[in-house]
PDB file of C-alpha atoms in Angstrom:
ATOM      1  CA  ALA A   1     123.430  91.468 105.806  1.00  0.00           C
ATOM      2  CA  GLN A   2     120.652  91.653 103.284  1.00  0.00           C
ATOM      3  CA  SER A   3     119.049  94.758 101.790  1.00  0.00           C
ATOM      4  CA  VAL A   4     116.400  95.765  99.297  1.00  0.00           C
ATOM      5  CA  THR A   5     116.187  98.737  96.969  1.00  0.00           C
ATOM      6  CA  GLN A   6     112.981  99.756  95.255  1.00  0.00           C
ATOM      7  CA  LEU A   7     113.548 102.028  92.296  1.00  0.00           C
ATOM      8  CA  GLY A   8     110.966 104.772  92.199  1.00  0.00           C
ATOM      9  CA  SER A   9     109.047 105.920  95.242  1.00  0.00           C
ATOM     10  CA  HIS A  10     106.064 106.809  93.036  1.00  0.00           C
ATOM     11  CA  VAL A  11     104.816 105.108  89.879  1.00  0.00           C
ATOM     12  CA  SER A  12     101.841 106.365  87.920  1.00  0.00           C
ATOM     13  CA  VAL A  13     100.077 104.374  85.203  1.00  0.00           C
ATOM     14  CA  SER A  14      96.845 104.574  83.271  1.00  0.00           C
ATOM     15  CA  GLU A  15      94.107 102.038  83.821  1.00  0.00           C
ATOM     16  CA  GLY A  16      94.766  99.079  81.533  1.00  0.00           C
ATOM     17  CA  ALA A  17      98.477  99.800  81.218  1.00  0.00           C
ATOM     18  CA  LEU A  18     101.318  97.548  82.295  1.00  0.00           C
ATOM     19  CA  VAL A  19     102.424  97.862  85.902  1.00  0.00           C
ATOM     20  CA  LEU A  20     106.149  97.431  86.582  1.00  0.00           C
ATOM     21  CA  LEU A  21     107.525  97.993  90.077  1.00  0.00           C
ATOM     22  CA  ARG A  22     111.243  97.456  90.442  1.00  0.00           C
ATOM     23  CA  CYS A  23     113.062  95.722  93.260  1.00  0.00           C
ATOM     24  CA  ASN A  24     116.707  94.802  93.603  1.00  0.00           C
ATOM     25  CA  TYR A  25     118.129  92.896  96.494  1.00  0.00           C
ATOM     26  CA  SER A  26     121.475  92.219  98.075  1.00  0.00           C
ATOM     27  CA  SER A  27     122.123  89.024 100.008  1.00  0.00           C
ATOM     28  CA  SER A  28     125.173  86.885 100.696  1.00  0.00           C
ATOM     29  CA  VAL A  29     123.029  83.735 100.910  1.00  0.00           C
ATOM     30  CA  PRO A  30     120.109  82.567  98.777  1.00  0.00           C
ATOM     31  CA  PRO A  31     117.200  84.832  99.638  1.00  0.00           C
ATOM     32  CA  TYR A  32     113.505  84.459 100.050  1.00  0.00           C
ATOM     33  CA  LEU A  33     111.772  87.412  98.380  1.00  0.00           C
ATOM     34  CA  PHE A  34     108.363  88.916  98.927  1.00  0.00           C
ATOM     35  CA  TRP A  35     106.037  91.592  97.693  1.00  0.00           C
ATOM     36  CA  TYR A  36     103.565  93.097 100.121  1.00  0.00           C
ATOM     37  CA  VAL A  37     100.790  95.591  99.388  1.00  0.00           C
ATOM     38  CA  GLN A  38      99.316  98.138 101.753  1.00  0.00           C
ATOM     39  CA  TYR A  39      95.967  99.741 101.049  1.00  0.00           C
ATOM     40  CA  PRO A  40      95.035 102.896 102.982  1.00  0.00           C
ATOM     41  CA  ASN A  41      94.365 102.244 106.661  1.00  0.00           C
ATOM     42  CA  GLN A  42      95.133  98.548 106.308  1.00  0.00           C
ATOM     43  CA  GLY A  43      98.007  96.283 107.218  1.00  0.00           C
ATOM     44  CA  LEU A  44     100.607  94.835 104.875  1.00  0.00           C
ATOM     45  CA  GLN A  45      99.178  91.986 102.802  1.00  0.00           C
ATOM     46  CA  LEU A  46     101.333  89.360 101.119  1.00  0.00           C
ATOM     47  CA  LEU A  47     101.010  89.489  97.310  1.00  0.00           C
ATOM     48  CA  LEU A  48     103.507  86.773  96.436  1.00  0.00           C
ATOM     49  CA  LYS A  49     106.748  85.155  97.514  1.00  0.00           C
ATOM     50  CA  TYR A  50     109.778  83.472  95.974  1.00  0.00           C
ATOM     51  CA  THR A  51     111.104  80.511  97.915  1.00  0.00           C
ATOM     52  CA  SER A  52     113.682  78.991  95.536  1.00  0.00           C
ATOM     53  CA  ALA A  53     111.227  76.948  93.501  1.00  0.00           C
ATOM     54  CA  ALA A  54     109.964  78.434  90.216  1.00  0.00           C
ATOM     55  CA  THR A  55     111.598  81.728  89.290  1.00  0.00           C
ATOM     56  CA  LEU A  56     108.335  83.158  87.939  1.00  0.00           C
ATOM     57  CA  VAL A  57     105.964  83.550  90.821  1.00  0.00           C
ATOM     58  CA  LYS A  58     102.261  84.267  90.475  1.00  0.00           C
ATOM     59  CA  GLY A  59     100.413  86.050  93.236  1.00  0.00           C
ATOM     60  CA  ILE A  60      97.023  87.427  94.042  1.00  0.00           C
ATOM     61  CA  ASN A  61      95.132  90.029  92.014  1.00  0.00           C
ATOM     62  CA  GLY A  62      96.931  89.145  88.777  1.00  0.00           C
ATOM     63  CA  PHE A  63     100.401  90.174  89.921  1.00  0.00           C
ATOM     64  CA  GLU A  64     103.529  88.200  89.199  1.00  0.00           C
ATOM     65  CA  ALA A  65     107.241  88.597  89.796  1.00  0.00           C
ATOM     66  CA  GLU A  66     110.330  87.031  88.307  1.00  0.00           C
ATOM     67  CA  PHE A  67     113.433  86.178  90.310  1.00  0.00           C
ATOM     68  CA  LYS A  68     116.564  86.943  88.294  1.00  0.00           C
ATOM     69  CA  LYS A  69     119.656  85.926  90.179  1.00  0.00           C
ATOM     70  CA  SER A  70     122.054  87.367  87.593  1.00  0.00           C
ATOM     71  CA  GLU A  71     120.422  90.772  87.961  1.00  0.00           C
ATOM     72  CA  THR A  72     119.634  90.406  91.694  1.00  0.00           C
ATOM     73  CA  SER A  73     116.137  91.563  90.839  1.00  0.00           C
ATOM     74  CA  PHE A  74     112.583  90.641  91.741  1.00  0.00           C
ATOM     75  CA  HIS A  75     110.413  93.066  89.784  1.00  0.00           C
ATOM     76  CA  LEU A  76     106.638  93.032  90.192  1.00  0.00           C
ATOM     77  CA  THR A  77     104.417  93.194  87.125  1.00  0.00           C
ATOM     78  CA  LYS A  78     100.779  93.163  86.166  1.00  0.00           C
ATOM     79  CA  PRO A  79      99.704  93.239  82.517  1.00  0.00           C
ATOM     80  CA  SER A  80      96.732  95.543  82.978  1.00  0.00           C
ATOM     81  CA  ALA A  81      96.290  97.966  85.863  1.00  0.00           C
ATOM     82  CA  HIS A  82      92.979  98.412  87.633  1.00  0.00           C
ATOM     83  CA  MET A  83      91.941 101.403  89.701  1.00  0.00           C
ATOM     84  CA  SER A  84      91.791  99.072  92.698  1.00  0.00           C
ATOM     85  CA  ASP A  85      95.548  98.411  92.393  1.00  0.00           C
ATOM     86  CA  ALA A  86      96.323 101.886  93.733  1.00  0.00           C
ATOM     87  CA  ALA A  87      98.264 101.260  96.933  1.00  0.00           C
ATOM     88  CA  GLU A  88     101.778 101.177  98.349  1.00  0.00           C
ATOM     89  CA  TYR A  89     103.898  98.176  97.443  1.00  0.00           C
ATOM     90  CA  PHE A  90     106.814  96.862  99.464  1.00  0.00           C
ATOM     91  CA  CYS A  91     109.501  94.450  98.379  1.00  0.00           C
ATOM     92  CA  ALA A  92     111.129  92.461 101.173  1.00  0.00           C
ATOM     93  CA  VAL A  93     113.807  89.826 101.684  1.00  0.00           C
ATOM     94  CA  SER A  94     114.543  87.254 104.330  1.00  0.00           C
ATOM     95  CA  VAL A  95     117.321  84.721 104.561  1.00  0.00           C
ATOM     96  CA  ASN A  96     117.681  81.391 106.268  1.00  0.00           C
ATOM     97  CA  ALA A  97     120.676  82.190 108.422  1.00  0.00           C
ATOM     98  CA  GLY A  98     119.797  79.550 110.946  1.00  0.00           C
ATOM     99  CA  GLY A  99     117.459  79.540 113.882  1.00  0.00           C
ATOM    100  CA  THR A 100     114.512  81.847 113.522  1.00  0.00           C
ATOM    101  CA  SER A 101     116.196  84.602 111.538  1.00  0.00           C
ATOM    102  CA  TYR A 102     114.416  83.767 108.345  1.00  0.00           C
ATOM    103  CA  GLY A 103     111.223  84.950 109.943  1.00  0.00           C
ATOM    104  CA  LYS A 104     112.601  88.489 109.901  1.00  0.00           C
ATOM    105  CA  LEU A 105     111.860  90.655 106.880  1.00  0.00           C
ATOM    106  CA  THR A 106     114.028  93.439 105.509  1.00  0.00           C
ATOM    107  CA  PHE A 107     111.940  95.881 103.504  1.00  0.00           C
ATOM    108  CA  GLY A 108     112.517  98.298 100.684  1.00  0.00           C
ATOM    109  CA  GLN A 109     111.284 101.850 101.049  1.00  0.00           C
ATOM    110  CA  GLY A 110     108.029 101.219  99.244  1.00  0.00           C
ATOM    111  CA  THR A 111     106.538 102.363  95.940  1.00  0.00           C
ATOM    112  CA  ILE A 112     103.242 104.199  95.775  1.00  0.00           C
ATOM    113  CA  LEU A 113     101.280 103.131  92.718  1.00  0.00           C
ATOM    114  CA  THR A 114      98.753 105.581  91.313  1.00  0.00           C
ATOM    115  CA  VAL A 115      96.327 104.438  88.626  1.00  0.00           C
ATOM    116  CA  HIS A 116      94.688 107.072  86.426  1.00  0.00           C
ATOM    117  CA  PRO A 117      91.380 106.505  84.634  1.00  0.00           C
TER     118      PRO A 117
ATOM    119  CA  GLU B   1      90.681  85.554 106.319  1.00  0.00           C
ATOM    120  CA  PRO B   2      91.901  85.810 109.922  1.00  0.00           C
ATOM    121  CA  GLU B   3      93.400  89.134 110.931  1.00  0.00           C
ATOM    122  CA  VAL B   4      95.993  90.589 113.224  1.00  0.00           C
ATOM    123  CA  THR B   5      94.393  93.368 115.244  1.00  0.00           C
ATOM    124  CA  GLN B   6      96.229  96.351 116.694  1.00  0.00           C
ATOM    125  CA  THR B   7      94.979  98.910 119.167  1.00  0.00           C
ATOM    126  CA  PRO B   8      94.854 101.836 119.305  1.00  0.00           C
ATOM    127  CA  SER B   9      95.052 102.939 115.680  1.00  0.00           C
ATOM    128  CA  HIS B  10      96.558 106.257 116.743  1.00  0.00           C
ATOM    129  CA  GLN B  11      98.168 107.251 120.031  1.00  0.00           C
ATOM    130  CA  VAL B  12      99.544 110.600 121.066  1.00  0.00           C
ATOM    131  CA  THR B  13     101.839 110.703 124.065  1.00  0.00           C
ATOM    132  CA  GLN B  14     104.105 113.206 125.744  1.00  0.00           C
ATOM    133  CA  MET B  15     107.846 112.793 125.601  1.00  0.00           C
ATOM    134  CA  GLY B  16     109.107 110.763 128.538  1.00  0.00           C
ATOM    135  CA  GLN B  17     105.842 108.909 129.050  1.00  0.00           C
ATOM    136  CA  GLU B  18     105.486 105.150 128.870  1.00  0.00           C
ATOM    137  CA  VAL B  19     103.335 103.741 126.099  1.00  0.00           C
ATOM    138  CA  ILE B  20     102.026 100.243 125.435  1.00  0.00           C
ATOM    139  CA  LEU B  21     100.993  99.201 121.972  1.00  0.00           C
ATOM    140  CA  ARG B  22      98.717  96.208 121.802  1.00  0.00           C
ATOM    141  CA  CYS B  23      98.306  93.473 119.258  1.00  0.00           C
ATOM    142  CA  VAL B  24      96.129  90.397 119.016  1.00  0.00           C
ATOM    143  CA  PRO B  25      97.861  87.939 116.679  1.00  0.00           C
ATOM    144  CA  ILE B  26      96.038  85.203 114.806  1.00  0.00           C
ATOM    145  CA  SER B  27      95.089  82.558 117.327  1.00  0.00           C
ATOM    146  CA  ASN B  28      97.103  79.527 116.141  1.00  0.00           C
ATOM    147  CA  HIS B  29     100.225  81.515 115.274  1.00  0.00           C
ATOM    148  CA  LEU B  30     103.450  80.910 117.148  1.00  0.00           C
ATOM    149  CA  TYR B  31     105.836  83.612 115.914  1.00  0.00           C
ATOM    150  CA  PHE B  32     105.300  87.295 116.605  1.00  0.00           C
ATOM    151  CA  TYR B  33     107.013  90.421 115.373  1.00  0.00           C
ATOM    152  CA  TRP B  34     107.085  94.179 115.736  1.00  0.00           C
ATOM    153  CA  TYR B  35     108.169  96.474 112.943  1.00  0.00           C
ATOM    154  CA  ARG B  36     108.110 100.247 112.703  1.00  0.00           C
ATOM    155  CA  GLN B  37     108.049 102.775 109.923  1.00  0.00           C
ATOM    156  CA  ILE B  38     109.155 106.319 110.560  1.00  0.00           C
ATOM    157  CA  LEU B  39     107.428 108.685 108.158  1.00  0.00           C
ATOM    158  CA  GLY B  40     109.185 108.644 104.801  1.00  0.00           C
ATOM    159  CA  GLN B  41     111.503 105.792 105.757  1.00  0.00           C
ATOM    160  CA  LYS B  42     111.590 102.030 105.346  1.00  0.00           C
ATOM    161  CA  VAL B  43     109.666  99.534 107.418  1.00  0.00           C
ATOM    162  CA  GLU B  44     112.250  98.333 109.961  1.00  0.00           C
ATOM    163  CA  PHE B  45     112.355  95.118 111.960  1.00  0.00           C
ATOM    164  CA  LEU B  46     112.342  95.615 115.720  1.00  0.00           C
ATOM    165  CA  VAL B  47     111.946  92.228 117.359  1.00  0.00           C
ATOM    166  CA  SER B  48     110.751  88.669 116.930  1.00  0.00           C
ATOM    167  CA  PHE B  49     109.241  86.574 119.707  1.00  0.00           C
ATOM    168  CA  TYR B  50     108.721  82.831 119.997  1.00  0.00           C
ATOM    169  CA  ASN B  51     108.012  80.463 122.854  1.00  0.00           C
ATOM    170  CA  ASN B  52     107.692  83.350 125.297  1.00  0.00           C
ATOM    171  CA  GLU B  53     111.058  84.823 124.605  1.00  0.00           C
ATOM    172  CA  ILE B  54     112.765  87.173 122.208  1.00  0.00           C
ATOM    173  CA  SER B  55     114.351  85.220 119.355  1.00  0.00           C
ATOM    174  CA  GLU B  56     115.943  88.156 117.576  1.00  0.00           C
ATOM    175  CA  LYS B  57     116.086  91.922 117.995  1.00  0.00           C
ATOM    176  CA  SER B  58     117.503  94.793 116.010  1.00  0.00           C
ATOM    177  CA  GLU B  59     119.871  97.464 117.236  1.00  0.00           C
ATOM    178  CA  ILE B  60     116.873  99.792 117.434  1.00  0.00           C
ATOM    179  CA  PHE B  61     115.339  97.599 120.127  1.00  0.00           C
ATOM    180  CA  ASP B  62     117.272  98.955 123.084  1.00  0.00           C
ATOM    181  CA  ASP B  63     116.511  98.889 126.801  1.00  0.00           C
ATOM    182  CA  GLN B  64     113.662 101.355 126.333  1.00  0.00           C
ATOM    183  CA  PHE B  65     111.689  98.683 124.498  1.00  0.00           C
ATOM    184  CA  SER B  66     110.168  95.481 125.805  1.00  0.00           C
ATOM    185  CA  VAL B  67     107.686  92.927 124.544  1.00  0.00           C
ATOM    186  CA  GLU B  68     105.349  90.625 126.349  1.00  0.00           C
ATOM    187  CA  ARG B  69     102.693  88.045 125.687  1.00  0.00           C
ATOM    188  CA  PRO B  70     100.861  88.378 128.972  1.00  0.00           C
ATOM    189  CA  ASP B  71      97.831  86.157 128.497  1.00  0.00           C
ATOM    190  CA  GLY B  72      98.286  83.910 125.481  1.00  0.00           C
ATOM    191  CA  SER B  73      96.302  86.152 123.165  1.00  0.00           C
ATOM    192  CA  ASN B  74      97.799  89.636 123.370  1.00  0.00           C
ATOM    193  CA  PHE B  75     101.273  90.657 122.279  1.00  0.00           C
ATOM    194  CA  THR B  76     102.436  94.035 123.524  1.00  0.00           C
ATOM    195  CA  LEU B  77     105.246  96.445 122.799  1.00  0.00           C
ATOM    196  CA  LYS B  78     106.177  98.791 125.617  1.00  0.00           C
ATOM    197  CA  ILE B  79     108.289 101.885 125.247  1.00  0.00           C
ATOM    198  CA  ARG B  80     109.360 103.010 128.701  1.00  0.00           C
ATOM    199  CA  SER B  81     110.280 106.628 128.160  1.00  0.00           C
ATOM    200  CA  THR B  82     109.232 107.858 124.758  1.00  0.00           C
ATOM    201  CA  LYS B  83     111.376 110.182 122.675  1.00  0.00           C
ATOM    202  CA  LEU B  84     110.361 112.386 119.775  1.00  0.00           C
ATOM    203  CA  GLU B  85     112.187 110.025 117.410  1.00  0.00           C
ATOM    204  CA  ASP B  86     109.929 107.142 118.496  1.00  0.00           C
ATOM    205  CA  SER B  87     107.130 108.737 116.484  1.00  0.00           C
ATOM    206  CA  ALA B  88     106.326 106.188 113.807  1.00  0.00           C
ATOM    207  CA  MET B  89     103.816 103.654 112.563  1.00  0.00           C
ATOM    208  CA  TYR B  90     104.258 100.405 114.485  1.00  0.00           C
ATOM    209  CA  PHE B  91     103.207  97.154 112.852  1.00  0.00           C
ATOM    210  CA  CYS B  92     102.608  93.880 114.601  1.00  0.00           C
ATOM    211  CA  ALA B  93     102.872  90.655 112.617  1.00  0.00           C
ATOM    212  CA  SER B  94     102.406  86.974 113.295  1.00  0.00           C
ATOM    213  CA  SER B  95     103.251  83.748 111.529  1.00  0.00           C
ATOM    214  CA  GLU B  96     101.968  80.213 112.001  1.00  0.00           C
ATOM    215  CA  ALA B  97     105.276  78.561 111.198  1.00  0.00           C
ATOM    216  CA  LEU B  98     108.544  79.855 109.798  1.00  0.00           C
ATOM    217  CA  TRP B  99     108.585  77.379 106.927  1.00  0.00           C
ATOM    218  CA  ARG B 100     105.361  78.857 105.584  1.00  0.00           C
ATOM    219  CA  LEU B 101     107.221  82.130 104.988  1.00  0.00           C
ATOM    220  CA  LYS B 102     104.021  84.075 105.379  1.00  0.00           C
ATOM    221  CA  ALA B 103     103.576  86.787 107.958  1.00  0.00           C
ATOM    222  CA  PHE B 104     100.242  88.447 108.599  1.00  0.00           C
ATOM    223  CA  PHE B 105     100.423  92.129 109.497  1.00  0.00           C
ATOM    224  CA  GLY B 106      98.115  94.311 111.529  1.00  0.00           C
ATOM    225  CA  GLN B 107      96.943  97.682 110.262  1.00  0.00           C
ATOM    226  CA  GLY B 108      99.424  99.510 112.450  1.00  0.00           C
ATOM    227  CA  THR B 109      99.395 101.947 115.350  1.00  0.00           C
ATOM    228  CA  ARG B 110     100.525 105.459 114.589  1.00  0.00           C
ATOM    229  CA  LEU B 111     102.451 106.737 117.596  1.00  0.00           C
ATOM    230  CA  THR B 112     102.988 110.468 117.856  1.00  0.00           C
ATOM    231  CA  VAL B 113     105.312 111.739 120.580  1.00  0.00           C
ATOM    232  CA  VAL B 114     104.929 115.427 121.383  1.00  0.00           C
TER     233      VAL B 114
END
């Protein structure tokens, strides 16, 4: 079975500072990895995904993530935080175990990002 | 961008009552999901649905739960006899095709069982 661990339930940065949200995964087969963002009173929105092509994945709003198999990590970064980035971020994994199971996502516990002026 | 819509946004129900959570997936999507998030815990997969039948379900999805796509546009989650521990945020999601690896989520229904 696959699992995801997000290190840090809360991360606080200053506007303009680097954003780094950590995610480690566990999977017995090659995973697909995702970052979702949830703004207040909204649904989960896909930021980016890794699907076994390039290990550095670029997403929306200037975010990117790097798949590191040796470290079983998929950390999310953004060079310069904006106030509008304040939200909750979820890392998730799915695996192609046959049939429709790779439609199912297993989530981490989420990281709340706060951006200070 | 098209949206998945969930109603109601918040529902309060008494323990033992039946509740139906409603979702309108994106119109050309074929795969449908329910997830839940108990306060302070992870978002958990409940069930996936394709071609008018359940394709996968978690151990959480016991006989108290059922899903239905009654009219080709709505996708519902029914909890027959709610328990206090069913209190959670319930998310509906839909996907056009599995190979796209992109699920669209609704804004959630917060269910409170009292």
